[in-house]
């Protein structure tokens, strides 16, 4: 688990505000849905502010243990704030946004 | 345990993966179903995790089968620390790539359900772990932890079903542990149906003493022991109590072991107990049961064989000191390594642990004889039934191993009987010696008798015995007017007998003297008569001689007369003279 990111570091880091890792298992329906959903959400709410990494754990099975994955698909939000794990195909937008710390008001554009 | 039936031997048997856990393979008739999942369920503190880990470790050590441990509750470090006391070095096994430990961290607060999902992540992890070391055995330590992390039960249930199927297809022998639920074997009521073998562990406290029991609830495609078997967690891992051999077909010996008391040996037709038989000495308090036991132990050691003594009442030092007072020095035998004295309080352990301790020590020490003093104390640990079943197992175990066993048991002073020895053990033992108090006028004496001795003639007498500073001495039987007498009355009886013998002796002497006197009188008489006879004879002889002399004189006188008067005319003979 990573500590809270010190705001002072952020400018130096110069990385994107949101770092998201999505672990999927090949082209299963859940996985494809998850990919579609996260892309949707990012484009809608975090345009230009995010980095999304999609990993197929069929290809890299050792990552499953490293990342302590159980349910798939899993989205791990590394930044900002606390690390959160979101299990499921991300079709429940409200919960996803809440978990990612994106203000729901932003979603009512 | 089960005899292979020749009819079914031709058919392929269900392949089994031996667990290497003491006793468990006997109960399951060879081990867990190979390549299939087995559920181990039980409440907290039963040793589920331990059994799982031991299954893996034994698999690696004994059968060279790598294993994967997937732990949902404890981390690898915690587990390694927990089992280190049992001599399992998980770290080393992991370094050798024989074991892989994967801690699955499940935390509800960290998990946000956002839609549909499956547990493919778990499958991939497990699959990767299995493939990376070529594992044949897998342990999933409390899979139900998943239920606390993932609220969607429907998904979990179907996924766990899929997991079992998947493990079967992988061909790995799997142990899944689960907490026991209310009225069901597991909390979720799921695992027991999808497992091919279910082992239930139980932790019971009866009368403040904990006993752990194991039962094979189901085993698809195989026979198995259906009883509850006690098991314990020892320093070497789990030991399920060795099953009693149900068949009575152990080898018997024709050798005879001396009891260590020569006079006692003589009461037996073959001067001792058969080697490998079991001997029970029952008696009331203070009847020298321990001394008899120690005498036997000493005798065994003197013959250069090993003897193992379990004492539940005294410490070894105390026993040695006490036995020294009756002329038995056990200390050098202990030093030589021939005698081993194991002392423990009966209440220290449950019965099972006692039994396992005995088993372990017997296996380790390889004694020729075992003395247990006293078995009746074990009653304080369990109820009569449990003690009886334990003793049955113990006696059986020792018999099968051809070890002479001597037990002592305290019996009730008033009734001279005890339910346990009466109903329980006495039918199992081959020789039963009873020692008791013979209470007489103002004193107590010890009497010993043989109640039974299978396969040999034995004395029917109650023998009084003394514990002297030279050991145990059996006294000769003294029979008084009212039967066998002991103690002071025995001494009185002996004195009386002595006096009687003395009187009889004197009487005989007197008679001898009387005879002698008579003989002498008669002899004197005979001498007198002979003298008398001689004088009569002398007299007669004299008379005879005189008679002869007279006759001769007469004859010679006649001749002279004839010569003076010759006959006329040439008379030829005086007789012809015509006178």
CSV table of N, CA, C and O in Angstrom, one decimal, chain B residues 38-108:
chain,number,residue,atom,x,y,z
B,38,UNK,N,-10.1,-32.8,-0.7
B,38,UNK,CA,-10.5,-33.3,0.6
B,38,UNK,C,-10.7,-32.2,1.5
B,38,UNK,O,-10.0,-31.2,1.5
B,39,UNK,N,-11.8,-32.2,2.2
B,39,UNK,CA,-12.2,-31.1,3.1
B,39,UNK,C,-11.8,-31.5,4.5
B,39,UNK,O,-12.1,-32.6,5.0
B,40,UNK,N,-11.1,-30.7,5.2
B,40,UNK,CA,-10.9,-30.9,6.6
B,40,UNK,C,-11.6,-29.8,7.4
B,40,UNK,O,-11.3,-28.6,7.2
B,41,UNK,N,-12.6,-30.2,8.1
B,41,UNK,CA,-13.4,-29.1,8.8
B,41,UNK,C,-13.3,-29.3,10.3
B,41,UNK,O,-13.1,-30.4,10.8
B,42,UNK,N,-13.6,-28.3,11.0
B,42,UNK,CA,-13.5,-28.4,12.5
B,42,UNK,C,-13.6,-27.0,13.1
B,42,UNK,O,-13.4,-26.0,12.4
B,43,UNK,N,-13.8,-26.9,14.4
B,43,UNK,CA,-13.9,-25.6,15.0
B,43,UNK,C,-12.5,-25.1,15.3
B,43,UNK,O,-11.5,-25.7,15.0
B,44,UNK,N,-12.5,-24.0,15.9
B,44,UNK,CA,-11.2,-23.3,16.1
B,44,UNK,C,-10.3,-24.2,17.0
B,44,UNK,O,-10.8,-24.8,18.0
B,45,UNK,N,-9.0,-24.2,16.7
B,45,UNK,CA,-8.1,-24.9,17.6
B,45,UNK,C,-8.0,-26.4,17.4
B,45,UNK,O,-7.6,-27.1,18.3
B,46,UNK,N,-8.5,-26.8,16.3
B,46,UNK,CA,-8.5,-28.3,16.0
B,46,UNK,C,-7.2,-28.7,15.3
B,46,UNK,O,-6.9,-29.9,15.3
B,47,UNK,N,-6.5,-27.8,14.8
B,47,UNK,CA,-5.3,-28.2,14.0
B,47,UNK,C,-5.6,-28.5,12.6
B,47,UNK,O,-4.9,-29.3,11.9
B,48,UNK,N,-6.6,-27.7,12.0
B,48,UNK,CA,-6.9,-27.9,10.6
B,48,UNK,C,-5.7,-27.5,9.7
B,48,UNK,O,-5.2,-28.2,8.8
B,49,UNK,N,-5.2,-26.2,10.1
B,49,UNK,CA,-4.1,-25.7,9.3
B,49,UNK,C,-2.9,-26.5,9.4
B,49,UNK,O,-2.2,-26.8,8.5
B,50,UNK,N,-2.7,-27.0,10.7
B,50,UNK,CA,-1.5,-27.8,10.9
B,50,UNK,C,-1.6,-29.1,10.1
B,50,UNK,O,-0.6,-29.5,9.5
B,51,UNK,N,-2.8,-29.7,10.1
B,51,UNK,CA,-2.9,-30.9,9.3
B,51,UNK,C,-2.6,-30.7,7.9
B,51,UNK,O,-1.9,-31.5,7.2
B,52,UNK,N,-3.1,-29.6,7.4
B,52,UNK,CA,-2.8,-29.2,6.0
B,52,UNK,C,-1.3,-29.1,5.7
B,52,UNK,O,-0.8,-29.6,4.8
B,53,UNK,N,-0.7,-28.3,6.6
B,53,UNK,CA,0.8,-28.1,6.4
B,53,UNK,C,1.5,-29.4,6.5
B,53,UNK,O,2.5,-29.7,5.8
B,54,UNK,N,1.1,-30.2,7.5
B,54,UNK,CA,1.9,-31.4,7.7
B,54,UNK,C,1.7,-32.3,6.4
B,54,UNK,O,2.6,-33.0,6.0
B,55,UNK,N,0.5,-32.3,5.9
B,55,UNK,CA,0.3,-33.0,4.6
B,55,UNK,C,1.3,-32.6,3.5
B,55,UNK,O,1.8,-33.4,2.8
B,56,UNK,N,1.5,-31.3,3.4
B,56,UNK,CA,2.4,-30.8,2.4
B,56,UNK,C,3.8,-31.1,2.8
B,56,UNK,O,4.6,-31.6,1.9
B,57,UNK,N,4.2,-30.9,4.0
B,57,UNK,CA,5.6,-31.1,4.4
B,57,UNK,C,6.0,-32.6,4.3
B,57,UNK,O,7.0,-33.0,3.8
B,58,UNK,N,5.1,-33.5,4.8
B,58,UNK,CA,5.3,-34.9,4.6
B,58,UNK,C,5.4,-35.3,3.2
B,58,UNK,O,6.2,-36.2,2.8
B,59,UNK,N,4.5,-34.7,2.4
B,59,UNK,CA,4.5,-35.0,1.0
B,59,UNK,C,5.9,-34.7,0.4
B,59,UNK,O,6.4,-35.5,-0.5
B,60,UNK,N,6.4,-33.6,0.8
B,60,UNK,CA,7.8,-33.2,0.3
B,60,UNK,C,8.8,-34.1,0.8
B,60,UNK,O,9.7,-34.7,0.1
B,61,UNK,N,8.8,-34.3,2.1
B,61,UNK,CA,9.9,-35.1,2.8
B,61,UNK,C,9.8,-36.6,2.5
B,61,UNK,O,10.8,-37.2,2.2
B,62,UNK,N,8.6,-37.1,2.5
B,62,UNK,CA,8.5,-38.6,2.4
B,62,UNK,C,8.3,-39.0,1.0
B,62,UNK,O,8.6,-40.1,0.6
B,63,UNK,N,7.6,-38.2,0.2
B,63,UNK,CA,7.1,-38.7,-1.1
B,63,UNK,C,7.6,-37.9,-2.3
B,63,UNK,O,7.3,-38.1,-3.4
B,64,UNK,N,8.4,-36.9,-1.9
B,64,UNK,CA,9.0,-36.0,-2.9
B,64,UNK,C,7.9,-35.4,-3.9
B,64,UNK,O,8.1,-35.3,-5.1
B,65,UNK,N,6.9,-35.0,-3.2
B,65,UNK,CA,5.8,-34.3,-4.0
B,65,UNK,C,5.7,-32.8,-3.6
B,65,UNK,O,5.4,-32.5,-2.5
B,66,UNK,N,6.1,-31.9,-4.5
B,66,UNK,CA,6.0,-30.5,-4.2
B,66,UNK,C,4.6,-30.1,-3.9
B,66,UNK,O,3.6,-30.7,-4.3
B,67,UNK,N,4.5,-29.0,-3.1
B,67,UNK,CA,3.2,-28.6,-2.7
B,67,UNK,C,3.0,-27.1,-2.7
B,67,UNK,O,4.0,-26.3,-2.6
B,68,UNK,N,1.8,-26.7,-2.8
B,68,UNK,CA,1.4,-25.2,-2.7
B,68,UNK,C,0.5,-25.0,-1.5
B,68,UNK,O,-0.4,-25.7,-1.3
B,69,UNK,N,0.8,-24.0,-0.8
B,69,UNK,CA,0.0,-23.6,0.3
B,69,UNK,C,-0.6,-22.3,0.1
B,69,UNK,O,0.1,-21.3,-0.1
B,70,UNK,N,-1.9,-22.2,-0.1
B,70,UNK,CA,-2.5,-20.9,-0.3
B,70,UNK,C,-3.3,-20.6,1.0
B,70,UNK,O,-4.2,-21.3,1.4
B,71,UNK,N,-2.7,-19.6,1.7
B,71,UNK,CA,-3.3,-19.2,3.0
B,71,UNK,C,-4.1,-18.0,2.9
B,71,UNK,O,-3.7,-17.0,2.4
B,72,UNK,N,-5.3,-18.0,3.4
B,72,UNK,CA,-6.2,-16.9,3.4
B,72,UNK,C,-6.2,-16.1,4.7
B,72,UNK,O,-6.7,-15.0,4.8
B,73,UNK,N,-5.7,-16.8,5.7
B,73,UNK,CA,-5.8,-16.2,7.0
B,73,UNK,C,-4.5,-15.7,7.6
B,73,UNK,O,-4.5,-14.7,8.4
B,74,UNK,N,-3.5,-16.5,7.4
B,74,UNK,CA,-2.2,-16.1,8.0
B,74,UNK,C,-1.2,-15.9,6.8
B,74,UNK,O,-1.3,-16.5,5.8
B,75,UNK,N,-0.2,-15.0,7.1
B,75,UNK,CA,0.8,-14.8,6.1
B,75,UNK,C,1.8,-15.9,6.2
B,75,UNK,O,1.8,-16.7,7.2
B,76,UNK,N,2.6,-16.0,5.2
B,76,UNK,CA,3.6,-17.1,5.1
B,76,UNK,C,4.5,-17.1,6.3
B,76,UNK,O,4.9,-18.1,6.8
B,77,UNK,N,4.9,-15.9,6.7
B,77,UNK,CA,5.9,-15.7,7.9
B,77,UNK,C,5.2,-16.3,9.1
B,77,UNK,O,5.8,-17.0,9.9
B,78,UNK,N,3.9,-15.9,9.3
B,78,UNK,CA,3.2,-16.4,10.5
B,78,UNK,C,3.1,-17.9,10.5
B,78,UNK,O,3.4,-18.5,11.5
B,79,UNK,N,2.8,-18.4,9.4
B,79,UNK,CA,2.7,-19.9,9.3
B,79,UNK,C,4.0,-20.6,9.6
B,79,UNK,O,4.1,-21.5,10.3
B,80,UNK,N,5.0,-20.0,9.0
B,80,UNK,CA,6.4,-20.6,9.1
B,80,UNK,C,6.7,-20.6,10.6
B,80,UNK,O,7.3,-21.6,11.2
B,81,UNK,N,6.4,-19.5,11.3
B,81,UNK,CA,6.8,-19.4,12.7
B,81,UNK,C,5.9,-20.4,13.5
B,81,UNK,O,6.4,-21.0,14.5
B,82,UNK,N,4.7,-20.5,13.1
B,82,UNK,CA,3.8,-21.4,13.9
B,82,UNK,C,4.2,-22.9,13.8
B,82,UNK,O,4.1,-23.6,14.8
B,83,UNK,N,4.7,-23.3,12.7
B,83,UNK,CA,5.0,-24.7,12.5
B,83,UNK,C,6.5,-25.0,12.8
B,83,UNK,O,6.9,-26.1,12.8
B,84,UNK,N,7.3,-23.9,13.0
B,84,UNK,CA,8.7,-24.2,13.3
B,84,UNK,C,8.9,-25.0,14.5
B,84,UNK,O,9.8,-25.8,14.6
B,85,UNK,N,8.0,-24.9,15.5
B,85,UNK,CA,8.2,-25.7,16.7
B,85,UNK,C,8.0,-27.2,16.5
B,85,UNK,O,8.4,-28.0,17.3
B,86,UNK,N,7.4,-27.5,15.3
B,86,UNK,CA,7.2,-28.9,15.0
B,86,UNK,C,8.3,-29.4,14.1
B,86,UNK,O,8.3,-30.5,13.6
B,87,UNK,N,9.3,-28.6,13.9
B,87,UNK,CA,10.4,-29.0,13.1
B,87,UNK,C,10.2,-28.9,11.6
B,87,UNK,O,10.9,-29.5,10.8
B,88,UNK,N,9.2,-28.1,11.2
B,88,UNK,CA,8.9,-27.9,9.8
B,88,UNK,C,9.6,-26.6,9.4
B,88,UNK,O,9.2,-25.6,9.9
B,89,UNK,N,10.5,-26.7,8.5
B,89,UNK,CA,11.2,-25.5,8.1
B,89,UNK,C,10.6,-25.1,6.7
B,89,UNK,O,11.1,-25.5,5.7
B,90,UNK,N,9.6,-24.2,6.8
B,90,UNK,CA,8.9,-23.9,5.5
B,90,UNK,C,9.8,-23.0,4.6
B,90,UNK,O,9.8,-23.2,3.4
B,91,UNK,N,10.7,-22.2,5.3
B,91,UNK,CA,11.5,-21.3,4.5
B,91,UNK,C,12.5,-22.2,3.6
B,91,UNK,O,12.6,-21.9,2.4
B,92,UNK,N,13.1,-23.2,4.2
B,92,UNK,CA,14.0,-24.0,3.5
B,92,UNK,C,13.3,-24.7,2.4
B,92,UNK,O,13.9,-24.9,1.3
B,93,UNK,N,12.1,-25.2,2.6
B,93,UNK,CA,11.4,-25.9,1.6
B,93,UNK,C,11.1,-25.0,0.4
B,93,UNK,O,11.1,-25.4,-0.7
B,94,UNK,N,10.8,-23.7,0.8
B,94,UNK,CA,10.5,-22.8,-0.2
B,94,UNK,C,11.7,-22.5,-1.1
B,94,UNK,O,11.7,-22.4,-2.3
B,95,UNK,N,12.9,-22.4,-0.4
B,95,UNK,CA,14.1,-22.1,-1.1
B,95,UNK,C,14.5,-23.3,-2.0
B,95,UNK,O,15.0,-23.1,-3.1
B,96,UNK,N,14.1,-24.5,-1.6
B,96,UNK,CA,14.4,-25.7,-2.5
B,96,UNK,C,13.4,-25.8,-3.6
B,96,UNK,O,13.4,-26.8,-4.3
B,97,UNK,N,12.4,-24.9,-3.7
B,97,UNK,CA,11.4,-24.9,-4.7
B,97,UNK,C,10.5,-26.1,-4.6
B,97,UNK,O,10.1,-26.7,-5.6
B,98,UNK,N,10.3,-26.6,-3.4
B,98,UNK,CA,9.4,-27.7,-3.2
B,98,UNK,C,8.1,-27.2,-2.6
B,98,UNK,O,7.1,-28.0,-2.6
B,99,UNK,N,8.1,-26.0,-2.1
B,99,UNK,CA,6.9,-25.5,-1.5
B,99,UNK,C,6.7,-24.1,-1.9
B,99,UNK,O,7.7,-23.3,-2.1
B,100,UNK,N,5.5,-23.7,-2.1
B,100,UNK,CA,5.2,-22.3,-2.4
B,100,UNK,C,4.1,-21.9,-1.5
B,100,UNK,O,3.1,-22.6,-1.4
B,101,UNK,N,4.3,-20.8,-0.8
B,101,UNK,CA,3.3,-20.3,0.1
B,101,UNK,C,2.8,-19.0,-0.5
B,101,UNK,O,3.5,-18.1,-0.9
B,102,UNK,N,1.5,-18.9,-0.7
B,102,UNK,CA,0.9,-17.7,-1.2
B,102,UNK,C,-0.2,-17.2,-0.3
B,102,UNK,O,-1.1,-17.9,0.0
B,103,UNK,N,0.1,-16.1,0.3
B,103,UNK,CA,-0.9,-15.5,1.2
B,103,UNK,C,-1.9,-14.7,0.4
B,103,UNK,O,-1.5,-13.7,-0.3
B,104,UNK,N,-3.1,-15.0,0.5
B,104,UNK,CA,-4.2,-14.3,-0.2
B,104,UNK,C,-4.8,-13.3,0.8
B,104,UNK,O,-5.4,-13.8,1.8
B,105,UNK,N,-4.6,-12.1,0.6
B,105,UNK,CA,-5.1,-11.1,1.5
B,105,UNK,C,-6.5,-10.7,1.1
B,105,UNK,O,-6.7,-10.2,0.0
B,106,UNK,N,-7.5,-10.9,2.0
B,106,UNK,CA,-8.9,-10.6,1.7
B,106,UNK,C,-9.3,-9.6,2.7
B,106,UNK,O,-9.3,-9.8,3.9
B,107,UNK,N,-9.7,-8.4,2.2
B,107,UNK,CA,-10.1,-7.3,3.1
B,107,UNK,C,-11.3,-6.6,2.5
B,107,UNK,O,-11.2,-6.0,1.5
B,108,UNK,N,-12.4,-6.8,3.2
B,108,UNK,CA,-13.7,-6.2,2.7
B,108,UNK,C,-13.5,-4.7,2.4
B,108,UNK,O,-14.0,-4.2,1.4
